[in-house]
Coordinates of C-alpha atoms in Angstrom, one line a residue:
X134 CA -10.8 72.0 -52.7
X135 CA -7.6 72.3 -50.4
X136 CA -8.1 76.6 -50.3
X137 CA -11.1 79.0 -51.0
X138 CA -11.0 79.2 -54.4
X139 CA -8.8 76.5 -55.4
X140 CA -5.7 75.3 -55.9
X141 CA -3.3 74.8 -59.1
X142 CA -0.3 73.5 -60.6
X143 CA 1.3 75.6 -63.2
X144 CA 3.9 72.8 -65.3
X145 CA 6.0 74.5 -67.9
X146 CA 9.7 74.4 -68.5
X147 CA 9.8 78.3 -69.8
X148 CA 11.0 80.4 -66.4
X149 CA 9.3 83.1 -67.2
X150 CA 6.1 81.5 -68.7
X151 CA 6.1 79.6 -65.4
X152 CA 6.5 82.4 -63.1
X153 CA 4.3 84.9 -64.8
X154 CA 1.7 82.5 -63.7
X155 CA 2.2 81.6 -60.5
X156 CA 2.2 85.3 -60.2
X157 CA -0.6 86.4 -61.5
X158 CA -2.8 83.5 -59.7
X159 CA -1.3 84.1 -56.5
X160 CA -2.2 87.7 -56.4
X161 CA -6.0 86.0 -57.1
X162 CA -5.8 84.5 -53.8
X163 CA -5.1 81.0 -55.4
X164 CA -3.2 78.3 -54.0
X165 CA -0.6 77.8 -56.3
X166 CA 2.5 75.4 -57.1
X167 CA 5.1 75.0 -60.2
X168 CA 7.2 72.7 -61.6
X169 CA 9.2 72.7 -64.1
X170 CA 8.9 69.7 -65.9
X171 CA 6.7 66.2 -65.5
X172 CA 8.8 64.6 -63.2
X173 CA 8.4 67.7 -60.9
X174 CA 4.9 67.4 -61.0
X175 CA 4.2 64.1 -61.1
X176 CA 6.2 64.4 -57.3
X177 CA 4.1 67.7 -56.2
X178 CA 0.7 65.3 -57.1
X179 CA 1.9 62.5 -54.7
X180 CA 2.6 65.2 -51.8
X181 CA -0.7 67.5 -52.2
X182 CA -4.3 67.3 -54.7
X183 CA -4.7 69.8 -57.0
X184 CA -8.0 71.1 -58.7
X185 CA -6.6 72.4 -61.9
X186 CA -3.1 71.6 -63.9
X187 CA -1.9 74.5 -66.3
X188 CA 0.2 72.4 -68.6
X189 CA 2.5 72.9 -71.2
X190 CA 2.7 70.3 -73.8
X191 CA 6.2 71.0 -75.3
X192 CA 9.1 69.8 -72.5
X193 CA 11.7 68.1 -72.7
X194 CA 11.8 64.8 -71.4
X195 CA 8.3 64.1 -70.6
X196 CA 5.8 66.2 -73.0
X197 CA 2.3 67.1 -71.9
X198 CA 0.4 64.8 -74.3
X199 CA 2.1 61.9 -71.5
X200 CA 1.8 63.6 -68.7
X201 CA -1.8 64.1 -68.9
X202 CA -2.3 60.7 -69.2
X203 CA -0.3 60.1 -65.7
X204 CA -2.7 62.9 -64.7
X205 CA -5.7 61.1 -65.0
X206 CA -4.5 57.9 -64.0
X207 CA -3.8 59.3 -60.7
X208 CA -7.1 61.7 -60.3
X209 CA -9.4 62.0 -63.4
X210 CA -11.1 64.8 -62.0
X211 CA -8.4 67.1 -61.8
X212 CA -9.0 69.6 -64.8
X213 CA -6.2 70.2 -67.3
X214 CA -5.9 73.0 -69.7
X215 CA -3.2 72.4 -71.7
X216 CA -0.8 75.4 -73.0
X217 CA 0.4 75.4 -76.8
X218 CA 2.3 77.8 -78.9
X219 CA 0.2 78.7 -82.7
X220 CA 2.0 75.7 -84.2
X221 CA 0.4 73.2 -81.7
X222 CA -3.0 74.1 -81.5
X223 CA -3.9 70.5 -83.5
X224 CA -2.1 68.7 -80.7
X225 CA -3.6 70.6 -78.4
X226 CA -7.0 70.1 -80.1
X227 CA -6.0 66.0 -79.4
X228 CA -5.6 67.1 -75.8
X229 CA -9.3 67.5 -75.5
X230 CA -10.2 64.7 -77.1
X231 CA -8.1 62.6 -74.5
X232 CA -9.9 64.7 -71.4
X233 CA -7.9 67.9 -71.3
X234 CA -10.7 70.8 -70.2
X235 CA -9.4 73.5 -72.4
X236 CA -6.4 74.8 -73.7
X237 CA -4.6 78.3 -74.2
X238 CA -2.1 79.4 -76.7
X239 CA 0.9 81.5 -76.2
X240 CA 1.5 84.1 -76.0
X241 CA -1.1 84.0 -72.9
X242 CA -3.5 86.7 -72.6
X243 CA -3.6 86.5 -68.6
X244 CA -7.6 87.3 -68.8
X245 CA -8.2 84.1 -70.8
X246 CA -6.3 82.0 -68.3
X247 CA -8.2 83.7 -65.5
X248 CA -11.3 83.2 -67.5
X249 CA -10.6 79.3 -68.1
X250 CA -9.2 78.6 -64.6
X251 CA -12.4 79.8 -63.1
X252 CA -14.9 77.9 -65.7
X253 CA -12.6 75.2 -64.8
X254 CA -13.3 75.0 -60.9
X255 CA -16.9 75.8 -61.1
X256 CA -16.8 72.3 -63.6
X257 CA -15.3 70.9 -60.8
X258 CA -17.2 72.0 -58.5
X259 CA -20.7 71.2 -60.5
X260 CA -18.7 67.6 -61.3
X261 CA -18.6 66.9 -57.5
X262 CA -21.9 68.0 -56.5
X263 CA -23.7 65.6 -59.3
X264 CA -21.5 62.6 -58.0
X265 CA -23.1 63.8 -54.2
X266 CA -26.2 63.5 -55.1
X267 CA -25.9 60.5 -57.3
X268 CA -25.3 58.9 -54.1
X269 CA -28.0 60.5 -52.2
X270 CA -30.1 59.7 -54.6
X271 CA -29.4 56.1 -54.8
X272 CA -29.0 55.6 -50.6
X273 CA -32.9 57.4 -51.2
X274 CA -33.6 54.5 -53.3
X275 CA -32.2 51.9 -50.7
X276 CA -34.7 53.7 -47.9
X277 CA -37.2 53.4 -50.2
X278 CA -36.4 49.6 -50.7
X279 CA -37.1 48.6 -47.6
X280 CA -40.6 46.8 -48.4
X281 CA -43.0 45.4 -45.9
X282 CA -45.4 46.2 -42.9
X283 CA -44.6 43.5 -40.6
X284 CA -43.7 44.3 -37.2
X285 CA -40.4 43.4 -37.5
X286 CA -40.2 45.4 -40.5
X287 CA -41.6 48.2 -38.6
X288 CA -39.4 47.1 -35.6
X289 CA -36.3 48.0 -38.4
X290 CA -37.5 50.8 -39.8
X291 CA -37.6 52.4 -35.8
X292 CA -34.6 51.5 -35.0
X293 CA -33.0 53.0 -38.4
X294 CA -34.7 56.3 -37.3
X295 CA -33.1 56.6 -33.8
X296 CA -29.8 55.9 -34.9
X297 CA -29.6 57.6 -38.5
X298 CA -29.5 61.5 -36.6
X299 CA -26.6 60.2 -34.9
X300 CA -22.8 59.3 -35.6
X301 CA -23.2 56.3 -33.7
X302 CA -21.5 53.1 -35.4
X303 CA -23.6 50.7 -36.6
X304 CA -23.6 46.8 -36.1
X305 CA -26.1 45.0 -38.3
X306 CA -26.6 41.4 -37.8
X307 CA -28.9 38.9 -40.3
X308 CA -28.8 36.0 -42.4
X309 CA -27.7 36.2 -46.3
X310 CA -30.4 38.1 -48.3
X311 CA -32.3 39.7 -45.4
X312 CA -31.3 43.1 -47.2
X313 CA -28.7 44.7 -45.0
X314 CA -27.2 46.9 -47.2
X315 CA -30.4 48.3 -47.8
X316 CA -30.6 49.0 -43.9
X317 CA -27.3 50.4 -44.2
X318 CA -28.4 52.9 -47.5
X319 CA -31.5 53.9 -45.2
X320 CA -29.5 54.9 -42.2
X321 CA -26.9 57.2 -44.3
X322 CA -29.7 58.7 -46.6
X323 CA -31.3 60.0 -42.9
X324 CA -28.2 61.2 -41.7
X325 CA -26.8 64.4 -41.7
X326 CA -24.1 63.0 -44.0
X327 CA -26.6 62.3 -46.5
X328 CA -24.8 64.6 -49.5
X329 CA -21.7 62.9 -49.3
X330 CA -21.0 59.3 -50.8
X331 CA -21.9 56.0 -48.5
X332 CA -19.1 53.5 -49.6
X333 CA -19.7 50.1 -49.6
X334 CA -16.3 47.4 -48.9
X335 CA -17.5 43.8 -49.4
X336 CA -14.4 42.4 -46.8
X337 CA -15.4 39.1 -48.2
X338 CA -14.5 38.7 -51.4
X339 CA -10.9 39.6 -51.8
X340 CA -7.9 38.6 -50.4
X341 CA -6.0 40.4 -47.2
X342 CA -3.5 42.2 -49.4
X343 CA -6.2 43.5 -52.0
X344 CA -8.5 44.5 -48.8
X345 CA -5.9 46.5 -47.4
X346 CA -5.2 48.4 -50.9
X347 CA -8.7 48.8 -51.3
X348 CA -9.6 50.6 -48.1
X349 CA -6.3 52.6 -47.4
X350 CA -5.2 53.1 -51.0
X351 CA -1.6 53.1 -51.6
X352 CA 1.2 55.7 -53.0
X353 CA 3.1 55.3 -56.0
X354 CA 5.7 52.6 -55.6
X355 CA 4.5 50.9 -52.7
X356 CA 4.1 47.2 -54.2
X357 CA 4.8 45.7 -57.6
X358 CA 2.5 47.5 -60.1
X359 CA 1.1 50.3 -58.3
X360 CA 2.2 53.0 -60.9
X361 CA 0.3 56.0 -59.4
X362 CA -1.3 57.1 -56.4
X363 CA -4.9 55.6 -55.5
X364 CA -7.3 56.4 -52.6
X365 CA -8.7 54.1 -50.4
X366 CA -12.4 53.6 -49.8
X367 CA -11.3 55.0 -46.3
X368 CA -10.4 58.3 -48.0
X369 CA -13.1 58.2 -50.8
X370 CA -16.1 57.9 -47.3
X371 CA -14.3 61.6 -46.2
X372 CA -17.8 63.3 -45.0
X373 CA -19.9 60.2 -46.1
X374 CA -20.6 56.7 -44.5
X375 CA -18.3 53.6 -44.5
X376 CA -20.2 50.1 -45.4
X377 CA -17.8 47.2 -44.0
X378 CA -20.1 44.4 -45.4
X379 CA -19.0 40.8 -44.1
X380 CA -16.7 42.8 -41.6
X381 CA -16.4 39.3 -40.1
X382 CA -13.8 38.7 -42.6
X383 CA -12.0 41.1 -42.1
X384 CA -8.2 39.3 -40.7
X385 CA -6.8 40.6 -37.0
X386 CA -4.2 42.4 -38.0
X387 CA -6.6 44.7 -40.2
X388 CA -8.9 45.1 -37.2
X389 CA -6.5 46.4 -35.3
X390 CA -5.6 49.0 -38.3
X391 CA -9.3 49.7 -39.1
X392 CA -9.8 50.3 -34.7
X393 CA -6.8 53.0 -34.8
X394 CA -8.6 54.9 -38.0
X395 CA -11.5 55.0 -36.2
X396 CA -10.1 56.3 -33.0
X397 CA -7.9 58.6 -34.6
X398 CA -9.7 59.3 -37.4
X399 CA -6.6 59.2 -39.9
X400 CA -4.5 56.9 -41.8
X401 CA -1.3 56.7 -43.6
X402 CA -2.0 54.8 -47.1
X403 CA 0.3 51.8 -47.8
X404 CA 3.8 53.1 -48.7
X405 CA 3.1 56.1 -47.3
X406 CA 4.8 58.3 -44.8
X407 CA 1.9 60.9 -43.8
X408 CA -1.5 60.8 -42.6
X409 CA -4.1 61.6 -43.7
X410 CA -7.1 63.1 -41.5
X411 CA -10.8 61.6 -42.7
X412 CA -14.2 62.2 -41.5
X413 CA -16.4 59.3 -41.8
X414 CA -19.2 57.0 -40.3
X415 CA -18.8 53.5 -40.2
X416 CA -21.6 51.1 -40.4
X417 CA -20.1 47.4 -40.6
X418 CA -22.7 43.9 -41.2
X419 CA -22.4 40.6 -41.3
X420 CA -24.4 37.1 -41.1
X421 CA -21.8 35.5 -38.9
X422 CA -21.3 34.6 -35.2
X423 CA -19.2 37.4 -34.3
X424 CA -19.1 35.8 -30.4
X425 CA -18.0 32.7 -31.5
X426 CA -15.4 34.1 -33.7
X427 CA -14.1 36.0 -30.9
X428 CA -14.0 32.7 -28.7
X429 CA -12.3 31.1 -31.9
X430 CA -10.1 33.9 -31.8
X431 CA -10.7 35.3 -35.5
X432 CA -12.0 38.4 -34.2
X433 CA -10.7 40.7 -31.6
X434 CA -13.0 41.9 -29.0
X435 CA -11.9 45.3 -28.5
X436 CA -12.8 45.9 -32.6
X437 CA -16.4 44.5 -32.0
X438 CA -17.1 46.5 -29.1
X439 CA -15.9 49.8 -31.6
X440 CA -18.4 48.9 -34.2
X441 CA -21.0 47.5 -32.4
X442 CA -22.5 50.8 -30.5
X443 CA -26.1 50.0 -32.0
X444 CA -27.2 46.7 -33.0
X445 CA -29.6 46.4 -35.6
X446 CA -31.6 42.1 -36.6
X447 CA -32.2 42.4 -40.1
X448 CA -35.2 39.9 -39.9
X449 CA -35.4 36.7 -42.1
X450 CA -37.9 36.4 -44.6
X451 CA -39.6 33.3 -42.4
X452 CA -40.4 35.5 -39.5
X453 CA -41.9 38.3 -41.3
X454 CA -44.3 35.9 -43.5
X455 CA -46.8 38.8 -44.1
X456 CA -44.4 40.8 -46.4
X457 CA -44.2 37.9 -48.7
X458 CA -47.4 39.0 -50.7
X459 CA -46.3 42.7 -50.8
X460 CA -42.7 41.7 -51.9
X461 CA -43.9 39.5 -54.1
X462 CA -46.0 42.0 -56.1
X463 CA -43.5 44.6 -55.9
X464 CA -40.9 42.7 -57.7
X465 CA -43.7 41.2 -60.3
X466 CA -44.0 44.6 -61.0
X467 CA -40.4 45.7 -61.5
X468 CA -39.5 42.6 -63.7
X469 CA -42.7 42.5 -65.9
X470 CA -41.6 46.0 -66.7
X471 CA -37.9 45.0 -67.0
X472 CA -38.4 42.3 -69.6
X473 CA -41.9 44.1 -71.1
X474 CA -44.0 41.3 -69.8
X475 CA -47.3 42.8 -69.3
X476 CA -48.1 40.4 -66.0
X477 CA -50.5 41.6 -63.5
X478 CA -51.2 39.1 -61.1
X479 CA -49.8 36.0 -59.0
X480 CA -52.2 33.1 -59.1
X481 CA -53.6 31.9 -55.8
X482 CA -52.3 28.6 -55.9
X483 CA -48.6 30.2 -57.1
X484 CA -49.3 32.8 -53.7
X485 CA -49.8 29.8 -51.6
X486 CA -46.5 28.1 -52.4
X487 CA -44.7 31.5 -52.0
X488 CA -46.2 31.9 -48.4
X489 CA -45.5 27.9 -47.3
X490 CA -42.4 28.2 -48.3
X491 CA -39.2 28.8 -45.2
X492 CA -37.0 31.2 -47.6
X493 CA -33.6 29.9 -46.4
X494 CA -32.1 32.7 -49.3
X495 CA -34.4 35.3 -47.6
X496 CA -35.9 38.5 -49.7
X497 CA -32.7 37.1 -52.0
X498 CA -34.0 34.1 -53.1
X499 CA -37.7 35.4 -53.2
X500 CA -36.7 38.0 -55.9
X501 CA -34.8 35.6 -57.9
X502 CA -38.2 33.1 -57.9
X503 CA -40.4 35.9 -59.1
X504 CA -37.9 36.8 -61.7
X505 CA -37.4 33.2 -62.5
X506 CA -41.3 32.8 -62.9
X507 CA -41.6 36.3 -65.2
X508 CA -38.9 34.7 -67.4
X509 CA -40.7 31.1 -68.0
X510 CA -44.4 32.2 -67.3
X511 CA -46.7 33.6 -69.7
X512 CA -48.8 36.9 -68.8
X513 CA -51.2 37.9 -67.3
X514 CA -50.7 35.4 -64.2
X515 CA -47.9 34.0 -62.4
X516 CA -48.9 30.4 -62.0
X517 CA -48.0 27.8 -59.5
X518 CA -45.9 26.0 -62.4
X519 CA -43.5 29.3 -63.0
X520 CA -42.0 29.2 -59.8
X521 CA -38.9 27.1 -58.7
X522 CA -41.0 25.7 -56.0
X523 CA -42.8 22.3 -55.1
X524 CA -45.7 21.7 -52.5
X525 CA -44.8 20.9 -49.2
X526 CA -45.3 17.2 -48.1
X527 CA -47.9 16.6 -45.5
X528 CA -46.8 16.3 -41.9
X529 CA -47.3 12.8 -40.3
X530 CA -50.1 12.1 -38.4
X531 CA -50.1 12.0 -34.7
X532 CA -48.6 8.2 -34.1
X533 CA -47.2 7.6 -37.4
X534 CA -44.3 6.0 -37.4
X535 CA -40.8 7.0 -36.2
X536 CA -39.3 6.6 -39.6
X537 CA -42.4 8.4 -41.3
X538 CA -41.7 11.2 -38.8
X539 CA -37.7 10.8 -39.3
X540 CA -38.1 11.1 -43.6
X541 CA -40.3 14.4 -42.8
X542 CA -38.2 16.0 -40.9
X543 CA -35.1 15.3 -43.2
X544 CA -37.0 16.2 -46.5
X545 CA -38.5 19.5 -45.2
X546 CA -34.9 20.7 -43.7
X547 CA -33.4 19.5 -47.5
X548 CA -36.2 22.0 -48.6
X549 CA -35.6 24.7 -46.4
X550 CA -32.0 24.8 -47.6
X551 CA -32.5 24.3 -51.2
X552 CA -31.0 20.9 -51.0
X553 CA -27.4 22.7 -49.8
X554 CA -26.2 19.0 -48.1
X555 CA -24.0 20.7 -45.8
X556 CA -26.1 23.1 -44.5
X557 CA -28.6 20.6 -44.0
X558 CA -26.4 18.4 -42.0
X559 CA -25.6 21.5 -39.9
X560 CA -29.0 21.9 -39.1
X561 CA -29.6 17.7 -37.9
X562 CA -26.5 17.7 -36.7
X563 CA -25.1 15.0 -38.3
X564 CA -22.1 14.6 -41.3
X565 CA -23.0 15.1 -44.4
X566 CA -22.6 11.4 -45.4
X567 CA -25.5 10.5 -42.5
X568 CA -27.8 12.4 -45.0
X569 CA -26.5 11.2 -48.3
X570 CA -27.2 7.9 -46.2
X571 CA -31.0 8.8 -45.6
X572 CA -31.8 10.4 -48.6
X573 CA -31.1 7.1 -50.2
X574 CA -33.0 5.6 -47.8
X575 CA -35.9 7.3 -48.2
X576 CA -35.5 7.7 -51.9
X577 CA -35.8 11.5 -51.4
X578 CA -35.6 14.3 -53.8
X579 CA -35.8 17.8 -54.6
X580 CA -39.3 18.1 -55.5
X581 CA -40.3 15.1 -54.9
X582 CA -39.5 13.3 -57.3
X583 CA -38.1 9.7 -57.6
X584 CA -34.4 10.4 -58.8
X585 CA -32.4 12.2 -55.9
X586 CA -30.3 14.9 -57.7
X587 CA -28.2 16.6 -54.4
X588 CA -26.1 19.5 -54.0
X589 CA -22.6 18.4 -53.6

């Protein structure tokens, strides 16, 4: 709330209506502003925020009914209570049912309105604090989430404690699926900032011009169809945490915005002519080369020295191989009670695939097997047959031949990928016509079988 006990915006088109109000709420210690008609208010709500909107539903021009709904659009959590002479109470009545908090009817007893104006904030107020710890309650979970008792697990789990006390900004590093959000929820819900809202920007999956509306919001007017106000995720992280996921994404000329907002700590939101001041963390991931974009020149090396004040290796699932049984069980257990399938148990030979197997989808593609396998299977057990998986082919023996040891190699890196052809052929280093080439020639196939079905 912008002043102790809040601030409000009386909108009626009656003079003295209007300034028997501003009055009266004043002398309360308020912080109050009037206009006297929507298009007056509607200008106040792009200069300031306002907690609670006493307004009139019979103007001219606009009427309140209308303006409420421009209201909303802009912040649905400021709380209206509309105003309404004996005739209009069934309008008024309407009001509610389209989100108005209350309403008063003239002439206004200046008790009631006092009366409704503080039930009003304190709604607010309780409003705000069950968002807060909504959030804390699910970054909680995310800490929570973090399975395992590997030693790299363990190695994660320290690190998250040194740096979660501090402000420090956060760089964390790993492969797709390794579960760096989850590292990102655990540092925030062990913060100090843990009662505001941690809020996550995936920088990879929108275009520049959507990215830049979605972290710095935008005023009224500022590009073809923005009609009201919106915040930014920027603004909405004020007190919380800031999660740049894929920040690798992000183009240079929004690095060098995102490095003055965090020097500065304010921004000015697109079509906008002040700033405004915000107090967040930033924690930023990402599963790419962020040196060899900077040698590429994609990503400026004055923005990765910002965000990158503590470094933090979200393992892959293939070199923390002990975890596999726990995580296995634990999401057995939250799917068989998802779809009501009273399963128990994995089956040896089922645990032994899930244990040979390299993970190239990490904790990611592990879930999705054990959810795959609860769908198909039948309870108690998870059997060997229920999982996406095939048996690994033997190695050749020592001074088998170079071709035998050539088709080995080729058909355990197709496995490792999941039969993705180009990431395969990143990882021989040849094009991906070389491997279409050997899988022919070896008459390979995902799981072995005799008809080779490859990912384009």
């Amino acid at each position: 709330m912008s002043s102790m006990l809040g601030s409000i915006l009386v909108v009626d088109d009656e003079n003295a209506v209007r300034h028997s109000m501003t009055s009266w709420f004043r002398k309360d210690g308020y912080d109050v502003s009037a206009a006297a008609n929507a298009a007056e208010a509607l200008h106040l709500m792009r200069e300031r925020a306002f907690d609670v909107i006493l307004l009139d539903i019979r103007m001219p021009g606009m009427d309140g009914m209308e303006l409420q709904e421009h209201i909303h659009n802009v912040d649905p959590k400021i709380a209206v209570i509309m105003i309404t002479a004996f005739a209009s109470v069934d309008t008024a009545v309407r009001a509610l049912k389209q989100g108005a908090f209350d309403y008063v009817t003239k002439p206004i007893d200046p008790d009631e309105l006092s009366h409704l104006v503080k039930r009003a904030l304190e709604h607010r107020r309780l409003t705000q604090e069950n968002r807060e710890l909504r959030g804390t309650i699910a970054a909680l979970a995310g800490a929570e989430s973090i399975i395992g008792s590997s030693p790299a697990v363990g190695k994660v789990l320290e690190l998250i404690h040194h740096v979660a006390k501090t402000d420090a900004t956060v760089l964390i590093r790993g492969e797709s699926g390794t579960g760096k959000e989850l590292i990102a929820r655990a540092i925030h819900a062990n913060s100090p900032r843990m009662y505001f809202p941690i809020v996550p920007v995936n920088c990879g999956a929108m275009p520049e011009n959507l990215l830049e509306s979605e972290l710095f919001g935008h005023e009224r007017g500022a590009f073809t169809g923005a009609q009201y106000r919106r915040k930014g995720k920027i603004e909405m992280a004020d007190g919380g945490t800031l999660f740049l996921d894929e920040v690798g994404a992000i183009p240079p000329k929004m690095q060098v915005d995102l490095l003055r907002v965090l020097e500065s700590k304010e921004f000015t939101r697109i079509g906008g002519t002040r700033p405004v001041k915000v107090d967040f963390r930033v924690i930023c991931a990402t599963n790419e080369d962020l040196d060899k974009a900077i040698a590429d020149g994609r990503f400026r090396e004055d923005f990765y020295y910002r965000i990158n004040v503590f470094t933090i290796e979200a393992p892959p699932l293939r070199a923390r191989r002990s975890d596999i049984p726990i995580l296995a069980e634990h999401f057995l257990h939250r799917f068989s009670q998802q779809m009501d399938k009273p399963f128990t148990a994995i089956g040896s030979a089922a645990m032994k695939l899930l244990a040979a197997h390299d993970w190239p989808g990490n904790v990611r593609e592990l879930q999705n097997a054990i959810e795959r396998a609860v769908v198909v299977g039948t309870p108690p057990t998870i059997e060997a047959d229920d999982l996406p998986l095939r048996p690994r082919a033997a190695a050749p023996a020592p001074g088998a031949a170079l071709t035998d040891v050539e088709r080995h190699h080729i058909a355990s890196v197709l496995e490792q990928t999941s039969w993705n052809i180009t990431r395969a052929a990143e990882i021989l280093d040849v094009d991906r016509v070389t491997v279409y080439n050997k899988i022919k020639k070896y008459g390979l196939a995902r799981g072995g079988s005799s008809s080779a079905e490859a990912e384009s």
